[in-house]
Short mmCIF file of C-alpha atoms in Angstrom, two decimals:
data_model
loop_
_atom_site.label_atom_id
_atom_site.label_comp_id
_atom_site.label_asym_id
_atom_site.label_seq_id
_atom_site.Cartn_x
_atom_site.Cartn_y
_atom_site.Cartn_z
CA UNK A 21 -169.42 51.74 174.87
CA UNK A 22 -168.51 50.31 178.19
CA UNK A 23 -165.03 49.56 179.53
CA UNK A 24 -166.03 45.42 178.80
CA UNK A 25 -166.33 46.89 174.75
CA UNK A 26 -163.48 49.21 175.02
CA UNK A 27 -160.91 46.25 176.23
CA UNK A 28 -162.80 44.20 173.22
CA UNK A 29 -162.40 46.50 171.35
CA UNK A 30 -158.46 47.15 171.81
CA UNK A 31 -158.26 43.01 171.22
CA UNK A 32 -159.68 43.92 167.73
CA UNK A 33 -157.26 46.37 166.39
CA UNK A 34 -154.56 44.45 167.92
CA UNK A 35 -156.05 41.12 166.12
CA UNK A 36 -156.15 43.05 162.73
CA UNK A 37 -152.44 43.20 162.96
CA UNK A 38 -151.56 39.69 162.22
CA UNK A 39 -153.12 40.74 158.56
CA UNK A 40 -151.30 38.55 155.71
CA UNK A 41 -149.19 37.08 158.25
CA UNK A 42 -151.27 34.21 160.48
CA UNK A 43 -153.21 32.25 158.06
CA UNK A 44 -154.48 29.65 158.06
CA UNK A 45 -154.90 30.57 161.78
CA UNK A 46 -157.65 32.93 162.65
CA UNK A 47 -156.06 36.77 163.62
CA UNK A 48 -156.75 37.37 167.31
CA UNK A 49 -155.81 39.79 169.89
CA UNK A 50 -155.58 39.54 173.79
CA UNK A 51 -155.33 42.49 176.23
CA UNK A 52 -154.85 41.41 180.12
CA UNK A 53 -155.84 43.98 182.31
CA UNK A 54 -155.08 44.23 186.26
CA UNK A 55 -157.05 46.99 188.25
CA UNK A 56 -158.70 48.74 185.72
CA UNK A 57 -155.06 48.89 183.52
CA UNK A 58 -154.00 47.33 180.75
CA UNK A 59 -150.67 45.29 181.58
CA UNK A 60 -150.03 42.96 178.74
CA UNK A 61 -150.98 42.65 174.97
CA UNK A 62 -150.56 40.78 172.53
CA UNK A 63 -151.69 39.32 168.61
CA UNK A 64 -151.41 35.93 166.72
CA UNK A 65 -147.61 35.82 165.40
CA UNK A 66 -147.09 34.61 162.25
CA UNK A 67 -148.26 30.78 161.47
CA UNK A 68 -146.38 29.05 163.53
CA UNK A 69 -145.43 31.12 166.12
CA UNK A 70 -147.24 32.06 169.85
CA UNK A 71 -150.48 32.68 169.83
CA UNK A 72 -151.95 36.03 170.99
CA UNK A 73 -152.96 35.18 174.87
CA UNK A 74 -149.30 33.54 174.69
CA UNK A 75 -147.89 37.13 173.52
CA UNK A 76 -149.80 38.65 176.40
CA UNK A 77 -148.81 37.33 179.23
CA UNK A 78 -144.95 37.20 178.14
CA UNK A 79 -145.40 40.71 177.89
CA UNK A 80 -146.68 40.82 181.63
CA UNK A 81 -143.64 38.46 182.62
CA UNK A 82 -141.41 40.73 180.56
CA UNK A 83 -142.45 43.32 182.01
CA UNK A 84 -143.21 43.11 185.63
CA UNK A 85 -140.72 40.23 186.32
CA UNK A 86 -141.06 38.82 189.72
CA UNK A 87 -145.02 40.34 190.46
CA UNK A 88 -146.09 39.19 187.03
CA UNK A 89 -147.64 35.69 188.86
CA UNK A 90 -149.78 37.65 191.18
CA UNK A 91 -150.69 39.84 189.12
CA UNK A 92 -152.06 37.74 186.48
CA UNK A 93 -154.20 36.06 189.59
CA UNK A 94 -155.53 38.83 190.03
CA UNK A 95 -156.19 40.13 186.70
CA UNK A 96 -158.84 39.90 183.97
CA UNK A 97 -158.21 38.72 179.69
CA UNK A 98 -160.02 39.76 177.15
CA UNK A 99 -159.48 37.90 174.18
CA UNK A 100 -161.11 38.25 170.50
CA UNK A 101 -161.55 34.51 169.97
CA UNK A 102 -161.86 31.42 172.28
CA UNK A 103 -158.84 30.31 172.99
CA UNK A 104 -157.49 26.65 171.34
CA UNK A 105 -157.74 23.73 173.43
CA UNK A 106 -155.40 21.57 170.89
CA UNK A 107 -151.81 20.72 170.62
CA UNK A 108 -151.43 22.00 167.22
CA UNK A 109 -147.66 24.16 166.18
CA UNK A 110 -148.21 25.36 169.54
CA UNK A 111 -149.72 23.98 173.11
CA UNK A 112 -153.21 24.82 173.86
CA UNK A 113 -153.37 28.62 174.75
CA UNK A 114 -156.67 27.50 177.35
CA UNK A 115 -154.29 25.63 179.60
CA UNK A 116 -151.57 28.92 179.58
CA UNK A 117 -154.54 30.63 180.98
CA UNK A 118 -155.49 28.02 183.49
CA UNK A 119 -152.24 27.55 184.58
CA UNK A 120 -151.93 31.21 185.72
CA UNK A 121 -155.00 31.33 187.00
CA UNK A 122 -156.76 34.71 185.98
CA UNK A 123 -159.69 35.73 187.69
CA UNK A 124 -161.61 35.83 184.41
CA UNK A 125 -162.01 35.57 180.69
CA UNK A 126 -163.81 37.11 178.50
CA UNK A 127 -163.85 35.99 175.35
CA UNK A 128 -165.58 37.70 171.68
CA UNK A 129 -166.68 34.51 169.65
CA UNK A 130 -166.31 30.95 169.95
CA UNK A 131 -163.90 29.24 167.57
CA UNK A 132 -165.94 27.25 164.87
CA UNK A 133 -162.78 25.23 164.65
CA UNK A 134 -164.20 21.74 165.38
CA UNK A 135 -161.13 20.75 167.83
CA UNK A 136 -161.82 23.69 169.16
CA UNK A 137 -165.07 24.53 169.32
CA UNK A 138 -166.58 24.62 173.14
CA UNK A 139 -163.63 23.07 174.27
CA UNK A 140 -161.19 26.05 174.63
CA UNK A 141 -163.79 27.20 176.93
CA UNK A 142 -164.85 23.92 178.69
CA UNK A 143 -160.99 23.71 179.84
CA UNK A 144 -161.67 27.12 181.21
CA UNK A 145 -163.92 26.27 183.51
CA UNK A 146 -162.95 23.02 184.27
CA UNK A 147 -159.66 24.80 185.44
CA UNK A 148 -161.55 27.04 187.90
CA UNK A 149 -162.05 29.76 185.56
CA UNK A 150 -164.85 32.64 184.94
CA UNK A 151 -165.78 32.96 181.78
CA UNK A 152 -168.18 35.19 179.45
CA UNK A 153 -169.07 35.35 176.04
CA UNK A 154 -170.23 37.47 173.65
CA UNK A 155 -168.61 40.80 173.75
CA UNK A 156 -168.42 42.55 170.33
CA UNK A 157 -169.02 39.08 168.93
CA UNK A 158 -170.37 40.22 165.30
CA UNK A 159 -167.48 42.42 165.14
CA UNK A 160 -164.95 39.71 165.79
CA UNK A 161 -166.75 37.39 163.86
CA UNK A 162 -165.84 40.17 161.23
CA UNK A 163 -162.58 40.04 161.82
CA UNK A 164 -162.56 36.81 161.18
CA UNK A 165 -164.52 36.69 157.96
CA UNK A 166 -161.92 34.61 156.04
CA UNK A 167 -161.58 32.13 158.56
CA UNK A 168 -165.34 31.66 159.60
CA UNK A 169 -165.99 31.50 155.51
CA UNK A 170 -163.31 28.90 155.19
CA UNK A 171 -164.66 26.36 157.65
CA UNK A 172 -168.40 26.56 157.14
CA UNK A 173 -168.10 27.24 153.12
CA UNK A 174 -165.33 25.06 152.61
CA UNK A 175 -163.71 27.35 150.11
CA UNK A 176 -161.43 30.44 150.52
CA UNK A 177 -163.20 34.06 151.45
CA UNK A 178 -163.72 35.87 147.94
CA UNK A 179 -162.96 39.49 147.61
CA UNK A 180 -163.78 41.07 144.27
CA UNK A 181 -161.53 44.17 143.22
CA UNK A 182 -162.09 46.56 139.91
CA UNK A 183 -161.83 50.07 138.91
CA UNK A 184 -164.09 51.89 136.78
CA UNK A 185 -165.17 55.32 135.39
CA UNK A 186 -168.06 57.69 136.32
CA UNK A 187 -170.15 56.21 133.94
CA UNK A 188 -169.20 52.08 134.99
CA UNK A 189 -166.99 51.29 131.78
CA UNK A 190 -164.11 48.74 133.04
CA UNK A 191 -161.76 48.63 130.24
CA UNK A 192 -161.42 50.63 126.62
CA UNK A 193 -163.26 48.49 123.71
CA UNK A 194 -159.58 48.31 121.74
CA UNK A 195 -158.86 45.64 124.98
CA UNK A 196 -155.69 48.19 125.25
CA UNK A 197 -154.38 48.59 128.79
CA UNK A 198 -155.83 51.77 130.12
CA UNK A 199 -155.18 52.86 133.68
CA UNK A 200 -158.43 54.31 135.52
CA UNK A 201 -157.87 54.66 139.51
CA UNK A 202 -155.41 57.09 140.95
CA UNK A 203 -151.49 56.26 142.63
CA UNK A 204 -153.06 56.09 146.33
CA UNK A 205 -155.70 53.51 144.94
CA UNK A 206 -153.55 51.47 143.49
CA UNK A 207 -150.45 51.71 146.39
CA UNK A 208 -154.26 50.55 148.52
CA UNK A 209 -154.41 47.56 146.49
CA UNK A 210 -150.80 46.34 147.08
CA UNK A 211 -151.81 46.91 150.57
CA UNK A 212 -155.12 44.61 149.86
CA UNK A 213 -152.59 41.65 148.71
CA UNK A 214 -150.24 41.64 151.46
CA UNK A 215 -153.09 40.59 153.36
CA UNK A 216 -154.66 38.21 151.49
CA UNK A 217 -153.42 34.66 150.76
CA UNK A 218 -154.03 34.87 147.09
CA UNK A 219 -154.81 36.82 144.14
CA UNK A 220 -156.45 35.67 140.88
CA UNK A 221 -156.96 36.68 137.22
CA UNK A 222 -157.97 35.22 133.68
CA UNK A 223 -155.26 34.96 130.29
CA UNK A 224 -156.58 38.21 129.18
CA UNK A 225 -155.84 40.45 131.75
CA UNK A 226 -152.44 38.55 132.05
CA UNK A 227 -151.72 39.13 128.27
CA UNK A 228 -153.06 42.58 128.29
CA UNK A 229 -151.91 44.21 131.71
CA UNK A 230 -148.94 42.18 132.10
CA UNK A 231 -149.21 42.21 135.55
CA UNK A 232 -146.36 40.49 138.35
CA UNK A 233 -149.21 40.91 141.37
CA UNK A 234 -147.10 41.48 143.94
CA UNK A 235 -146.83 44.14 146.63
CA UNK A 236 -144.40 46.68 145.02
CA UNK A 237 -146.09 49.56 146.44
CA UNK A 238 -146.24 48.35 149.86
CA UNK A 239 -144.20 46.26 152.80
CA UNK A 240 -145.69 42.60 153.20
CA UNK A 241 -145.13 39.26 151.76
CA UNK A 242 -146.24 38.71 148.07
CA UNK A 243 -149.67 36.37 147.72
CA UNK A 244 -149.76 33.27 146.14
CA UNK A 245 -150.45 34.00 142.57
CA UNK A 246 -153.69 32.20 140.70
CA UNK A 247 -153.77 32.42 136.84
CA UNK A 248 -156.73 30.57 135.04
CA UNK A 249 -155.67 30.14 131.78
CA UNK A 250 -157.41 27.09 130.02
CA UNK A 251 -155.08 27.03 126.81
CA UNK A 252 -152.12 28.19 128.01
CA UNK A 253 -151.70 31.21 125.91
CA UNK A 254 -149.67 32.61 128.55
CA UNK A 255 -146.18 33.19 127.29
CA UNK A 256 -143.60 31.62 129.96
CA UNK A 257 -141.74 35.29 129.73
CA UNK A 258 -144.66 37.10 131.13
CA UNK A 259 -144.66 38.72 134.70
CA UNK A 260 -147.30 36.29 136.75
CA UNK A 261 -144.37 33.73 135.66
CA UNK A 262 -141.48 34.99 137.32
CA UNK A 263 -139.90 33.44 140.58
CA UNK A 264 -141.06 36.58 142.79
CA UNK A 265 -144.49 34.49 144.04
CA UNK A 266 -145.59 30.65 143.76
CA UNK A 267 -147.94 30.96 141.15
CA UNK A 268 -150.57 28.05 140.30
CA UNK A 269 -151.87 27.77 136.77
CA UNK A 270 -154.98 26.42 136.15
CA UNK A 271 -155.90 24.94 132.88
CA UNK A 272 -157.51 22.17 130.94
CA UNK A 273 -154.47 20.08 129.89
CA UNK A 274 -151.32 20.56 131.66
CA UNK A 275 -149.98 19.03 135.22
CA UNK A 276 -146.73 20.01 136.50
CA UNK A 277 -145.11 21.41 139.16
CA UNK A 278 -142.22 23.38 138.38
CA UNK A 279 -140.39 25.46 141.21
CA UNK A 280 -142.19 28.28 141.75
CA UNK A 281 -144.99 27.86 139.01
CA UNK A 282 -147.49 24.83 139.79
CA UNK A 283 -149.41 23.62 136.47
CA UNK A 284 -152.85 21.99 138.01
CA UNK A 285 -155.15 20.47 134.99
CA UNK A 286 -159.19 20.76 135.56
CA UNK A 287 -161.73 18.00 134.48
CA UNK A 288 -164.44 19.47 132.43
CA UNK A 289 -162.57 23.07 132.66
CA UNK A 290 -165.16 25.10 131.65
CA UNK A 291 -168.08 23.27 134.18
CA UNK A 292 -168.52 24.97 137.29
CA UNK A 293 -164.81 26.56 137.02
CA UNK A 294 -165.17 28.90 140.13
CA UNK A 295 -166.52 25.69 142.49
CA UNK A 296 -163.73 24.06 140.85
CA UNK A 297 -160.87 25.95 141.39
CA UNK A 298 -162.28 27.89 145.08
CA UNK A 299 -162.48 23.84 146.44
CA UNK A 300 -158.71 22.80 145.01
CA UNK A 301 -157.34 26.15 146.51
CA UNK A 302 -159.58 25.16 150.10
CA UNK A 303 -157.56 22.12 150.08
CA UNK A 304 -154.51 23.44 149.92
CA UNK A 305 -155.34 25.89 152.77
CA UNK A 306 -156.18 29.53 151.28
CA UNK A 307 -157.96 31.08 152.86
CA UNK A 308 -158.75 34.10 151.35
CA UNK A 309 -158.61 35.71 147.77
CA UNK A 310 -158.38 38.54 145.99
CA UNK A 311 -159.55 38.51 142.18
CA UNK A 312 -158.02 41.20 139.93
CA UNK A 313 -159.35 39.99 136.67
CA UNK A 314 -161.33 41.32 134.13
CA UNK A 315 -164.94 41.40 133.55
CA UNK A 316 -165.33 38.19 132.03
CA UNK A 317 -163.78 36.50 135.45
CA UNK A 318 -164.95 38.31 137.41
CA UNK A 319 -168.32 37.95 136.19
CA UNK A 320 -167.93 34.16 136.52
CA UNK A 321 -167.60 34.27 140.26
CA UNK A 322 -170.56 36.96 140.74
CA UNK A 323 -172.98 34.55 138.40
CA UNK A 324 -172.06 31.67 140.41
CA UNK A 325 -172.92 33.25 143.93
CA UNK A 326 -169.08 32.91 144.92
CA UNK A 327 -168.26 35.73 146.26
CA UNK A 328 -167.98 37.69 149.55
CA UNK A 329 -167.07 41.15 149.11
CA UNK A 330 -166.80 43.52 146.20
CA UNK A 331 -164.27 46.46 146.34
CA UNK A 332 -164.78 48.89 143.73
CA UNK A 333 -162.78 51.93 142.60
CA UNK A 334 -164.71 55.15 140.65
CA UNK A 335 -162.93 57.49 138.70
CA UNK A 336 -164.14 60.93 138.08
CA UNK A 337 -163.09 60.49 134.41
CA UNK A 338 -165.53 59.47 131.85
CA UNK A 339 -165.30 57.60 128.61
CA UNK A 340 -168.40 57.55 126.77
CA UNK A 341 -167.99 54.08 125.69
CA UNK A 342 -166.23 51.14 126.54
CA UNK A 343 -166.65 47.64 127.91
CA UNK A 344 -169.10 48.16 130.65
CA UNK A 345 -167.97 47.20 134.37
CA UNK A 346 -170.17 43.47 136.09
CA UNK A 347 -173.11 43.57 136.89
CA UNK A 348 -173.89 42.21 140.88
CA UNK A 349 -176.43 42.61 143.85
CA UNK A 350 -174.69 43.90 147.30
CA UNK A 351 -175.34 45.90 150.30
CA UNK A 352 -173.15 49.02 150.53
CA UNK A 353 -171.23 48.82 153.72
CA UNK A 354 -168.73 52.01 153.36
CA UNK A 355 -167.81 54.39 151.08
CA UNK A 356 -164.69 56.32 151.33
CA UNK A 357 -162.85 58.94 149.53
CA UNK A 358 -158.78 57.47 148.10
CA UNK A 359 -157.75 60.55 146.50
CA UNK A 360 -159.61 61.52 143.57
CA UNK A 361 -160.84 58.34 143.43
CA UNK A 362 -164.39 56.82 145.86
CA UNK A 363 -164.21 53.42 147.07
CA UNK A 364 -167.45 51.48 147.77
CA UNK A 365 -166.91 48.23 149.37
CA UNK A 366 -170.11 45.52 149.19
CA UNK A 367 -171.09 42.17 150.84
CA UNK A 368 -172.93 39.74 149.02
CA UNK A 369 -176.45 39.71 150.16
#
């Protein structure tokens, strides 16, 4: 890896940062570096708030007070997406950087954003500015996944979560609740939702498990919550209900919005349910998801093609019999060791 990949690369893991906290933006990371050292760094605050090349150069201002102008003349940015070339919550981060003048930018992906898109970098050199693209590009487009997926797909990015035993049985055939992954996995998980926008599951695994989906286990802001429950057999007492996370119910008959829980009524519920219900939360700007339910939903989503990413937790224990865990086609892309517990995470192929 050359020094080029290495500053990428630091823009990466300081993009990843903004996890949970910066959509609908895209995460990105910015590292400005002045003979051969890194002077300034920075990451997408949360939505709303400066963007990363913003955070950057304050820190260089911060920092070396009075020599920060020259030294941003004469230094380099690296910076994990194009930067925005629109007045949006914040002014475009293309003019900061032609306004200081830095010798060059280098720049991971272009932004598919369509105000974006070419432009970022056409102010760039319009202002005077060297520019290059394509460092570590897959990887950032990576990073990126839920964003990318959200603008060409014009529905959320779909992550697929479930646990299951050494011999793939999901859930005990009494439909009791029955716990299979370890503490670490699950304090993972809570992890998993305070970066997501949303999580989802069906009336049975919200009758059965009883869940609240929030982060408990870990520091973060609780997702949106998404219950599908056509009938609404879902007693108003039960966790998912609460006032600890706007939850939105989706269901055949009922529309209502009601402080924190949001009652949204589907046409023809049961035809093409996931399109459905991925296209009303795409319009009101998730971007990513994380289903939790049980086999029957998650099933839906995996027969439809709507997914991105599965994320699935094996037990050493063995039942024998139960109901057995859904069926899909993926490429393996890690597989890691939480506890007693392996992890295999898939992409849809």
């Amino acid at each position: 890896m050359n020094k080029h990949e290495n500053y990428m690369k630091r823009c990466l893991e300081l993009a990843e940062m903004g996890a949970g906290t910066v959509s609908p933006n895209p995460m990105v990371g910015a590292v400005i570096v002045h003979q051969d050292r890194i002077i300034g760094e920075g990451y997408t605050s949360p939505y709303g708030g400066a963007h990363a090349e913003v955070n950057a150069i304050q820190q260089v201002i911060d920092t070396y007070g009075e020599e920060a102008e020259s030294m941003l003349k004469a230094a380099e940015i690296y910076v994990s997406l194009e930067p925005c070339a629109h007045f949006g919550k914040t002014p475009p981060c293309a003019n900061l950087l032609v306004k200081h003048q830095l010798q060059k930018v280098y720049i991971a992906c272009l932004d598919p954003f369509a105000k974006v898109n070419g432009q970022g970098v056409k102010i760039l050199q319009d202002g005077g500015l060297d520019v290059e693209i394509g460092i570590l590009e897959e990887e950032a487009k990576w990073v990126n996944r839920r964003f990318f997926t959200k603008l060409s797909q014009f529905r959320p990015y779909v992550i697929l979560k479930w646990a299951e035993t050494a011999d793939r049985y999901f859930a005990p055939l009494d439909a009791a609740q029955s716990w299979i992954s370890n503490e670490a996995s699950k304090q993972l998980v809570h992890k998993w939702r305070a970066e997501e926008d949303a999580i989802l599951v069906g009336t049975a695994t919200a009758l059965i498990d009883n869940p609240s989906l929030t982060v408990r286990l870990w520091k973060g802001r609780n997702p949106k919550r998404i219950l599908i429950d056509k009938n609404l057999d879902v007693p108003a007492e039960a966790h998912i209900l609460n006032d600890e996370a706007e939850t939105f119910i989706f269901n055949a008959d009922k529309a209502d919005w009601q402080a924190s829980n949001k009652y949204i009524a589907l046409e023809n519920f049961d035809l093409y349910l996931p399109q459905q219900l991925l296209y009303q939360l795409y319009l009101m700007d998730i971007q990513s998801i994380l289903i939790e339910g049980g086999v029957k939903t998650l099933q839906r989503f995996i027969d439809a093609g709507l997914w991105d990413e599965a994320r699935v937790f094996q037990s050493p224990q063995t039942w024998g019999a139960g109901v057995p865990s859904p069926t899909f086609h993926g490429e393996q892309l890690q597989r890691i060791k939480v506890s007693t517990d392996t992890l295999t995470t898939y992409k849809r192929i």
